[in-house]
mmCIF file of C-alpha atoms in Angstrom:
data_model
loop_
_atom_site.group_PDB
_atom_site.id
_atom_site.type_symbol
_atom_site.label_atom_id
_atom_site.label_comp_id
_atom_site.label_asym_id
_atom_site.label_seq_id
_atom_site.Cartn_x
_atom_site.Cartn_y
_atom_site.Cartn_z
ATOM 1 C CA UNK A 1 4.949 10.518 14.038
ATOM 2 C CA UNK A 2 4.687 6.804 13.161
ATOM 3 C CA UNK A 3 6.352 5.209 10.480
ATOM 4 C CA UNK A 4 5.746 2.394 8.863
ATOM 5 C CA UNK A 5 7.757 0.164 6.315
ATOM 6 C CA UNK A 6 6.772 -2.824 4.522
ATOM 7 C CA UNK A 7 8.248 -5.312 2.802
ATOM 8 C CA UNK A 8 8.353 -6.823 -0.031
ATOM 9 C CA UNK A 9 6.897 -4.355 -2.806
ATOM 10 C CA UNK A 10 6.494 -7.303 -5.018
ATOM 11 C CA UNK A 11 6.157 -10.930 -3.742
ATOM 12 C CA UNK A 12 5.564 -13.910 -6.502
ATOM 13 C CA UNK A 13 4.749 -17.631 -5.692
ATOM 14 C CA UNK A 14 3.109 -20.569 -7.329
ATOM 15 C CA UNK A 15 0.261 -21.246 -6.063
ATOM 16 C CA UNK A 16 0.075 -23.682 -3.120
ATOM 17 C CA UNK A 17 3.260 -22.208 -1.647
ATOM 18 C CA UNK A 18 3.245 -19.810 1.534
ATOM 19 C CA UNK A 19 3.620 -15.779 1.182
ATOM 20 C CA UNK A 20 4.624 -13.475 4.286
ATOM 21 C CA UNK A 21 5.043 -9.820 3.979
ATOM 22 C CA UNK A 22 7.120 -8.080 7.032
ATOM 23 C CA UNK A 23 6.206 -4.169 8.762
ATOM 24 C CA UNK A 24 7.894 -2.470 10.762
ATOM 25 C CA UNK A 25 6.917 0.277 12.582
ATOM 26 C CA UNK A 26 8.674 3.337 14.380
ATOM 27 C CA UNK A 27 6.520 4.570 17.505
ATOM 28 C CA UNK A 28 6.663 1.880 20.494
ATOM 29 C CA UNK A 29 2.800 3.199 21.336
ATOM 30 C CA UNK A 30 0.934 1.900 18.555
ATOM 31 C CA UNK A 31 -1.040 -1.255 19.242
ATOM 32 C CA UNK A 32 -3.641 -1.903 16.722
ATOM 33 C CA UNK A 33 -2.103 -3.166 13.182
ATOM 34 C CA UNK A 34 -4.851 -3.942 10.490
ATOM 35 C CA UNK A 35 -3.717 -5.579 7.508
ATOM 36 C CA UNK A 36 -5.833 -4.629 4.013
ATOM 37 C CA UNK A 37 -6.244 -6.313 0.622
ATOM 38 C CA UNK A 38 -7.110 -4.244 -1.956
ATOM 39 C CA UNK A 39 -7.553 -5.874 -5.411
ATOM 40 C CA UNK A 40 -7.355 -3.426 -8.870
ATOM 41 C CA UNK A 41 -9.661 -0.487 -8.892
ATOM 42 C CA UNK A 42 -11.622 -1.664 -5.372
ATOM 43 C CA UNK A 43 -11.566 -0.344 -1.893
ATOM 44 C CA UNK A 44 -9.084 -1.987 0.884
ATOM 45 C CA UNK A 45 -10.507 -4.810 2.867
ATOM 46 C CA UNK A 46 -9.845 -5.159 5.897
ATOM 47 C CA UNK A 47 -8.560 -9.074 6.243
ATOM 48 C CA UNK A 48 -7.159 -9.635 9.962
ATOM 49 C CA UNK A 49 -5.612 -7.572 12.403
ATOM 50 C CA UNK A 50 -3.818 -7.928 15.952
ATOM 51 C CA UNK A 51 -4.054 -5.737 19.294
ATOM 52 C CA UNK A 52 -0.626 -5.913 21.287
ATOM 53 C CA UNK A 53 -1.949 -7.643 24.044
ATOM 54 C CA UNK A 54 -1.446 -10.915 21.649
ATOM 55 C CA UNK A 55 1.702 -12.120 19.440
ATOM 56 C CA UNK A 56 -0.202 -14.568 17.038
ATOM 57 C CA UNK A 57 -3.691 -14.266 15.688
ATOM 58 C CA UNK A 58 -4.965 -16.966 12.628
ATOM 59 C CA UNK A 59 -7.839 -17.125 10.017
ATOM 60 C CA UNK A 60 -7.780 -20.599 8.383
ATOM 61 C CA UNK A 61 -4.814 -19.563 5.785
ATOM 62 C CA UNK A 62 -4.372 -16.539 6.493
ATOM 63 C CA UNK A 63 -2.065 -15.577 9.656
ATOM 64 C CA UNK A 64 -0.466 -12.320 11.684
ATOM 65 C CA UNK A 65 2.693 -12.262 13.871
ATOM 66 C CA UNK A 66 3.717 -9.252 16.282
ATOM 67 C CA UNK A 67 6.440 -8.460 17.735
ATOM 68 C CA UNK A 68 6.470 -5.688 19.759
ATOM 69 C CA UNK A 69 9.966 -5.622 21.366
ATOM 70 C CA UNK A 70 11.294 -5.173 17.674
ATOM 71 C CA UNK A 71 8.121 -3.174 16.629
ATOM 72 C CA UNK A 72 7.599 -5.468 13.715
ATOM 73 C CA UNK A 73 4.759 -7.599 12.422
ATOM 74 C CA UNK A 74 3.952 -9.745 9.840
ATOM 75 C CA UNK A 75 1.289 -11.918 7.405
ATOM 76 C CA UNK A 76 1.770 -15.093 6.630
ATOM 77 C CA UNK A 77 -0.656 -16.816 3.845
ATOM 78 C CA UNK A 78 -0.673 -20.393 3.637
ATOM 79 C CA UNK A 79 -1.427 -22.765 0.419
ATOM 80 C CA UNK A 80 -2.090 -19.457 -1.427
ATOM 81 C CA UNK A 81 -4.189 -19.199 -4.368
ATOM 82 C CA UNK A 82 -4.661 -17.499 -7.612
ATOM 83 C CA UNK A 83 -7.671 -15.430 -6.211
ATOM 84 C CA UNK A 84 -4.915 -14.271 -3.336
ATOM 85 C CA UNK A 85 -3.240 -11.699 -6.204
ATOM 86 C CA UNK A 86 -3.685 -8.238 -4.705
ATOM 87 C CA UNK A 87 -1.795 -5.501 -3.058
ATOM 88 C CA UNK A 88 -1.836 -5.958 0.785
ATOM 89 C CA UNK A 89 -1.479 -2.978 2.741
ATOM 90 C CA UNK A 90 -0.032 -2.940 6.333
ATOM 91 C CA UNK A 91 -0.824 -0.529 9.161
ATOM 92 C CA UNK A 92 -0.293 0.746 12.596
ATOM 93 C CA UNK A 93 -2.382 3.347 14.764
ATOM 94 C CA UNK A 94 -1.990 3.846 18.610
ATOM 95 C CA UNK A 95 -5.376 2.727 20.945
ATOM 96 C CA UNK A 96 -7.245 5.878 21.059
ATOM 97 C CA UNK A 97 -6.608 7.203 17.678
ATOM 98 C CA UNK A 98 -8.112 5.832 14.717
ATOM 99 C CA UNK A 99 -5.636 7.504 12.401
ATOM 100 C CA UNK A 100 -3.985 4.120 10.370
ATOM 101 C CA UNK A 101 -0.456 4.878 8.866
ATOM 102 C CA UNK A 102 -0.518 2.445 6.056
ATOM 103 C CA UNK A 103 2.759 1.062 4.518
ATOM 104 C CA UNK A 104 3.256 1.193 0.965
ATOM 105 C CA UNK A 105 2.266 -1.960 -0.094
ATOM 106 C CA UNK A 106 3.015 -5.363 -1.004
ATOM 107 C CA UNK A 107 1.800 -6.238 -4.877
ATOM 108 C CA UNK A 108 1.020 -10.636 -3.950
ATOM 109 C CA UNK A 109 1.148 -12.095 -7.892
ATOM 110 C CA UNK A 110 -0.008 -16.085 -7.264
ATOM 111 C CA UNK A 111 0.647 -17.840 -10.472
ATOM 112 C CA UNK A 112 -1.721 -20.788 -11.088
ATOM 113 C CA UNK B 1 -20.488 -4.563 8.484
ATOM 114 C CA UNK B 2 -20.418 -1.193 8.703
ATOM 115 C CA UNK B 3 -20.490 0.041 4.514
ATOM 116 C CA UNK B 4 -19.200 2.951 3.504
ATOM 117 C CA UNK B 5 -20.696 4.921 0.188
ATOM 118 C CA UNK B 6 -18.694 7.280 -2.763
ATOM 119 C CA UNK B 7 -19.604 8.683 -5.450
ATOM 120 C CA UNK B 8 -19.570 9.212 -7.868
ATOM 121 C CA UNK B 9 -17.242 6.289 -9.091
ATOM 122 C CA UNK B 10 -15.867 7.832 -11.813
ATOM 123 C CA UNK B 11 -15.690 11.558 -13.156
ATOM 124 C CA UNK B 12 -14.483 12.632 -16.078
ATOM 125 C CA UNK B 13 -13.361 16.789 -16.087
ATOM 126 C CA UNK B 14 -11.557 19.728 -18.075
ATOM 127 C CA UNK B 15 -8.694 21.472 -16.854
ATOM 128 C CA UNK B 16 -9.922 24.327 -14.741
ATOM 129 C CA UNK B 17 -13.328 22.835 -13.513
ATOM 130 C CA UNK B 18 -14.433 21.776 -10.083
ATOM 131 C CA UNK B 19 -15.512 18.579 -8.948
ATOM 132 C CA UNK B 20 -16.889 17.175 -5.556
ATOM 133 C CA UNK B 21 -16.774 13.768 -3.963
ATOM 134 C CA UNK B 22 -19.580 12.847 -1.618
ATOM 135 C CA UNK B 23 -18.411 10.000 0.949
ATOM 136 C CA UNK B 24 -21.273 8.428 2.957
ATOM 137 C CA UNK B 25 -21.382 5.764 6.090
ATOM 138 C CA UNK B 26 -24.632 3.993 5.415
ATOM 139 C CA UNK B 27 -25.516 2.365 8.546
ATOM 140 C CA UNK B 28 -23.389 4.586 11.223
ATOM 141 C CA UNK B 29 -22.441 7.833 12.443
ATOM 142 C CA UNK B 30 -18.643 9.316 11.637
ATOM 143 C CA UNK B 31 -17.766 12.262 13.359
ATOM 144 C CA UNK B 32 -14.500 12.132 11.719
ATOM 145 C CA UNK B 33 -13.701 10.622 8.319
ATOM 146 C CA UNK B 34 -10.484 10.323 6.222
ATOM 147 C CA UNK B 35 -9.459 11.340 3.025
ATOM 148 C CA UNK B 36 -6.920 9.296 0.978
ATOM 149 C CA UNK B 37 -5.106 9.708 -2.663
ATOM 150 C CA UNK B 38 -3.716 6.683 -4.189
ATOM 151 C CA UNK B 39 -1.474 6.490 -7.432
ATOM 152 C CA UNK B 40 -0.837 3.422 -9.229
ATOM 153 C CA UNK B 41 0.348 0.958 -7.474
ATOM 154 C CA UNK B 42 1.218 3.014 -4.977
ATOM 155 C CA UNK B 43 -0.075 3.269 -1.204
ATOM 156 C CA UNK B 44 -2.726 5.060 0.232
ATOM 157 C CA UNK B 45 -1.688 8.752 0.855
ATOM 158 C CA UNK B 46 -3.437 10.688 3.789
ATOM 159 C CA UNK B 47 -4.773 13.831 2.617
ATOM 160 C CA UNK B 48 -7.066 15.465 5.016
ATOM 161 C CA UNK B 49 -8.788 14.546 8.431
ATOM 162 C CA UNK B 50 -12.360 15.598 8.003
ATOM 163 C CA UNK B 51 -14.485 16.433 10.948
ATOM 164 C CA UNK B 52 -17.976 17.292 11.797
ATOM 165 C CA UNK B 53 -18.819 20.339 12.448
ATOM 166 C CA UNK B 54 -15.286 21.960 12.287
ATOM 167 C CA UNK B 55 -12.612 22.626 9.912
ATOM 168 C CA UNK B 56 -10.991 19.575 8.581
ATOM 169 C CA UNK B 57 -7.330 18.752 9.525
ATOM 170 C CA UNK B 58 -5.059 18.995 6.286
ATOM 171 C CA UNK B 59 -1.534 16.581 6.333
ATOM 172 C CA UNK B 60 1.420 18.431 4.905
ATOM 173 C CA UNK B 61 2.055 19.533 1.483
ATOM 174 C CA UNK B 62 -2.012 19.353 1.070
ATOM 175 C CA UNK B 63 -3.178 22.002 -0.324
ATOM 176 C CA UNK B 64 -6.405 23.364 1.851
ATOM 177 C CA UNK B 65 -7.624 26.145 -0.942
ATOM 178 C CA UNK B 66 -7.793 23.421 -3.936
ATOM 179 C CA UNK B 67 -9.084 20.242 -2.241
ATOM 180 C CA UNK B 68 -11.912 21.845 -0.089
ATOM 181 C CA UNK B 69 -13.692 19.684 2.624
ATOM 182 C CA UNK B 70 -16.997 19.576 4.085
ATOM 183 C CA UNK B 71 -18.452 17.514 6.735
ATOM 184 C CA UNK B 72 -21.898 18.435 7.798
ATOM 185 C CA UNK B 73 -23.659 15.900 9.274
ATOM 186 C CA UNK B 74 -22.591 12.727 11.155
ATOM 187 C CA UNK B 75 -23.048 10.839 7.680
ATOM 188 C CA UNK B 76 -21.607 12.709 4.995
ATOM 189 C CA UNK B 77 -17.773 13.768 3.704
ATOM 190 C CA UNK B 78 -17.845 15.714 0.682
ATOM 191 C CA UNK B 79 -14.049 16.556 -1.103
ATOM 192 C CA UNK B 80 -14.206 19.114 -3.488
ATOM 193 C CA UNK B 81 -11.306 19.112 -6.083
ATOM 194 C CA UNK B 82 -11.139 22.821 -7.322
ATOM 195 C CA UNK B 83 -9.724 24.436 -10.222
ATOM 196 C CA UNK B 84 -8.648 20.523 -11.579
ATOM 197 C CA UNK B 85 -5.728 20.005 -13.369
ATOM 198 C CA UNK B 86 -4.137 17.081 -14.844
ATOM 199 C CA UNK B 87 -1.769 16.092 -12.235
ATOM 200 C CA UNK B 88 -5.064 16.108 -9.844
ATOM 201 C CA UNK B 89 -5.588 12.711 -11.540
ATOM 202 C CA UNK B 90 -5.910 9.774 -9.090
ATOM 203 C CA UNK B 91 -7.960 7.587 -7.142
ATOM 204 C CA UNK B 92 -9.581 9.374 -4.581
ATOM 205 C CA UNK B 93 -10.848 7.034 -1.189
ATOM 206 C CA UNK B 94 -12.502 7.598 1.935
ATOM 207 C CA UNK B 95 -12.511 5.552 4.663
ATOM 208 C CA UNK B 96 -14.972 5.944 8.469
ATOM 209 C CA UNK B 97 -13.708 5.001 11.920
ATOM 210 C CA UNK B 98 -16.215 2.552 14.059
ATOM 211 C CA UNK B 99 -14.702 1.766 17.173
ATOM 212 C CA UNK B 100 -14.788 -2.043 18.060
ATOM 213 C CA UNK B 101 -13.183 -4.492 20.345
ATOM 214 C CA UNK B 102 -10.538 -2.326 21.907
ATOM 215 C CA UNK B 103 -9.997 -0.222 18.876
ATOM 216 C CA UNK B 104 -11.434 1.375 15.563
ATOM 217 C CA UNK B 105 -11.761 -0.705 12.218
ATOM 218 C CA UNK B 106 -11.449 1.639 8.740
ATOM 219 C CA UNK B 107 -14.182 1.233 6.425
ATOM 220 C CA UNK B 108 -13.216 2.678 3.303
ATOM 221 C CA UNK B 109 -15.656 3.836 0.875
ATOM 222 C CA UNK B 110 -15.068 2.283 -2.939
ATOM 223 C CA UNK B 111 -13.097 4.528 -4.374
ATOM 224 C CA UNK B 112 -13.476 8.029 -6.959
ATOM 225 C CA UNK B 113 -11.296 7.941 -10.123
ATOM 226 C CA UNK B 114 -10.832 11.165 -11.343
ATOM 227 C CA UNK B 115 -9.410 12.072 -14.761
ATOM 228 C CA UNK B 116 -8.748 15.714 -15.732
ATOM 229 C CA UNK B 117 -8.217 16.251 -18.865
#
């Protein structure tokens, strides 16, 4: 089955500065990778995500880079902020199946 | 969006009691919606596949006799911790597949903290 790792499990910056958070993943026929933001005690939120047909996808700050020859992918946050502070969640699934396997997490601390 | 219903929220239970979960998708149909357990600061932990109209799918180590599952119509989930001890404890989340653009989104529902006490 898939596997997915993710990393850092704990990523500080001041805000203003960038953030990116790296995922790999294990089976070469996944190619739909959500990322999620889940703040304390709330659901995930689903914040971008990228097909494999593409290797760069952007939302104002908030950016996703794939690359599938190394089966890794990752989010890059621009001029972050103190409201960015959440655990961001990774995941791959193949097209098809809408069974996510999540990574475990990224805790974002942005210190004002 | 799509939204995606729990409840209760919160629940509160002794040691030996049963509790249930209802998971709802508001404004679609699920045939098939997930089951997650979450520690603290941990990540989201795939418990059981459930499906409509059939026996839900259980992941490994799950056990299928204590956290019963129930799908019976297209808009309704409902997890059923049984016999609750403390180390059943967590936060329990659903989540609902809608296919979109070339794939399916999760929606996941808020979220059931359980305490057993």
């Amino acid at each position: 089955g898939e596997n997915v790792e993710q990393h850092p499990s704990t990523l500080s910056v001041q805000e203003g500065d960038s953030a990116v958070i790296k995922c790999t993943y294990s089976d070469s026929a996944s190619n739909y990778f959500p990322w999620y933001k889940q703040e304390l005690g709330k659901r995930p939120q689903l914040i971008i995500d990228i097909r494999s047909n593409v290797g760069e996808k952007k939302d104002q700050r908030i950016a996703v880079t794939l690359n599938k020859t190394a089966k890794h992918f990752s989010l890059h946050i621009t001029e972050t902020q103190p409201e960015d502070s959440a655990v961001y969640f990774c995941a791959a699934s193949r097209g098809g199946s809408y069974i996510p396997t999540f990574g475990r997490g990224t805790s974002l601390i942005v210190h004002p | 969006g799509a939204v995606v219903s729990q409840h209760p929220s919160r629940v509160i239970c002794k040691s030996g009691t049963s509790v249930k979960i209802e998971c709802r998708s508001l404004d679609f149909q699920a045939t098939t919606m997930f089951w997650y357990r979450q520690f603290p600061k941990k990540s989201l932990m795939l418990m059981a596949t459930s499906n409509e109209g059939s026996k839900a799918t259980y992941e490994q180590g799950v056990e299928k006799d204590k956290f019963l599952i129930n799908h019976a119509s297209l808009t309704l989930s409902t997890l059923t911790v049984t016999s609750a001890h403390p180390e059943d404890s967590s936060f329990y989340i659903c989540s609902a597949p809608l296919q979109g653009g070339g794939g399916y989104e999760q929606y996941f529902g808020p979220g059931t903290r359980l305490t057993v006490t």
